[in-house]
Short mmCIF file of C-alpha atoms and ligand atoms in Angstrom, two decimals:
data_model
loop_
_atom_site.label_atom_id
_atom_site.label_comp_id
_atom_site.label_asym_id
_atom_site.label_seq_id
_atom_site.Cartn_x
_atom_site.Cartn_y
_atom_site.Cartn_z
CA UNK A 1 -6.35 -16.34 -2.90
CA UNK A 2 -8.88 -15.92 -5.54
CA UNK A 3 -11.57 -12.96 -5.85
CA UNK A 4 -14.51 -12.82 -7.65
CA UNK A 5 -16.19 -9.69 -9.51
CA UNK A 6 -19.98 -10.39 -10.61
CA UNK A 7 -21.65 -8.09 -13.16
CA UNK A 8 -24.94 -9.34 -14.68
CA UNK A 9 -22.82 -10.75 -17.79
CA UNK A 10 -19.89 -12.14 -16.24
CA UNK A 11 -18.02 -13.17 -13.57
CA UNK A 12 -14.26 -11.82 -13.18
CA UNK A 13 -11.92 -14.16 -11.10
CA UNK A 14 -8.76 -12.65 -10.30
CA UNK A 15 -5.86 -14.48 -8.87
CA UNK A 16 -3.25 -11.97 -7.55
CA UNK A 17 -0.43 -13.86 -7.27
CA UNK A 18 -0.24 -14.61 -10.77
CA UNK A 19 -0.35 -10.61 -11.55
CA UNK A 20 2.87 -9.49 -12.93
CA UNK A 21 2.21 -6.10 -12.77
CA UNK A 22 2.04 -5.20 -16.44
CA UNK A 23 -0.47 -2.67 -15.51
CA UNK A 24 -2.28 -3.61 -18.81
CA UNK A 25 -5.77 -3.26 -16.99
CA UNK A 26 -5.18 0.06 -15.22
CA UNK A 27 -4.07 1.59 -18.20
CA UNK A 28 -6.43 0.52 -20.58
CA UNK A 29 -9.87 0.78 -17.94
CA UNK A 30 -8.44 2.85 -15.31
CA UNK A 31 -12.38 2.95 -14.31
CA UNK A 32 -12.44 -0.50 -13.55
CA UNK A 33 -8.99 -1.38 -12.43
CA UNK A 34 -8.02 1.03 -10.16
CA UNK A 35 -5.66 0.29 -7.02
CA UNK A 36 -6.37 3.51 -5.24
CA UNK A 37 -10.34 2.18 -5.45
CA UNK A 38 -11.60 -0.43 -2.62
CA UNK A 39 -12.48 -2.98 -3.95
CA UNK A 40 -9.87 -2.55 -6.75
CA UNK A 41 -12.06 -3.71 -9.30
CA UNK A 42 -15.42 -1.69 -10.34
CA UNK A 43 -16.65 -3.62 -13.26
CA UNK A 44 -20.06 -1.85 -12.95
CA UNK A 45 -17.71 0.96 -14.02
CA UNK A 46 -17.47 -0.61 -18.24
CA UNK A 47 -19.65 -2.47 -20.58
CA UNK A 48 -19.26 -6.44 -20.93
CA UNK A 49 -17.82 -5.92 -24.39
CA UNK A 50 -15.36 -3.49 -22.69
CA UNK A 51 -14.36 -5.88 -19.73
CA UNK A 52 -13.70 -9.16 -21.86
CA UNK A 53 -11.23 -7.47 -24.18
CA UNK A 54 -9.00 -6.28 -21.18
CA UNK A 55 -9.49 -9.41 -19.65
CA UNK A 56 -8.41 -11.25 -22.18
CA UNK A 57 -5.43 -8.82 -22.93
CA UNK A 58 -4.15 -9.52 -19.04
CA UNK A 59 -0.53 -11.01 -20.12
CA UNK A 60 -0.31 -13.54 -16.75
CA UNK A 61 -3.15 -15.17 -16.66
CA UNK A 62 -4.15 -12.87 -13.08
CA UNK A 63 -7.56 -11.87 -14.52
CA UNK A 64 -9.96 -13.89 -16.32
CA UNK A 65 -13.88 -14.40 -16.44
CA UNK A 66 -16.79 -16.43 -17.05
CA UNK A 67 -19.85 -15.97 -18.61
CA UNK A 68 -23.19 -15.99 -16.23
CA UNK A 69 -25.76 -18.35 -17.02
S1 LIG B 1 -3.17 -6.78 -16.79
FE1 LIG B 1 -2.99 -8.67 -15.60
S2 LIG B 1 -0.82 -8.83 -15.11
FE2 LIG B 1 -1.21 -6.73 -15.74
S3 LIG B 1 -1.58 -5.61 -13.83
FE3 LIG B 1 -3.56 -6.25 -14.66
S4 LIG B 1 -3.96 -8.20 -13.66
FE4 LIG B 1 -1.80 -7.79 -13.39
#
């Protein structure tokens, strides 16, 4: 299963069963990544700059994104 996340920047594709639970994204934008929040992830929540470092700081690969055109 793979979800998608659109902001006007960026798309964020998110493949839960590669999370390991690290809980890197919770902790660092609890805002955005919150698993009390439906959907989970609010990227609305963050600025693009924001998003793409704790993207990029996801240790299993679960979260990543691509730029918009
Ligand atoms: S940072 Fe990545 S591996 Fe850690 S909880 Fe978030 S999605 Fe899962």
């Amino acid at each position: 299963m793979i979800k998608e996340y659109k902001t006007d920047d960026l798309t964020i594709i998110w493949q839960p069963e590669k999370c390991t639970h690290a809980g890197i994204c919770v902790r660092t934008l609890p805002k955005v990544f919150n698993l009390q929040a439906r959907p989970w992830c609010q990227p609305g929540n963050a600025t693009t700059e924001e998003l793409k470092a704790t993207i990029e700081a996801c240790p299993s690969g679960a979260l990543t994104y691509k730029l918009n055109k």
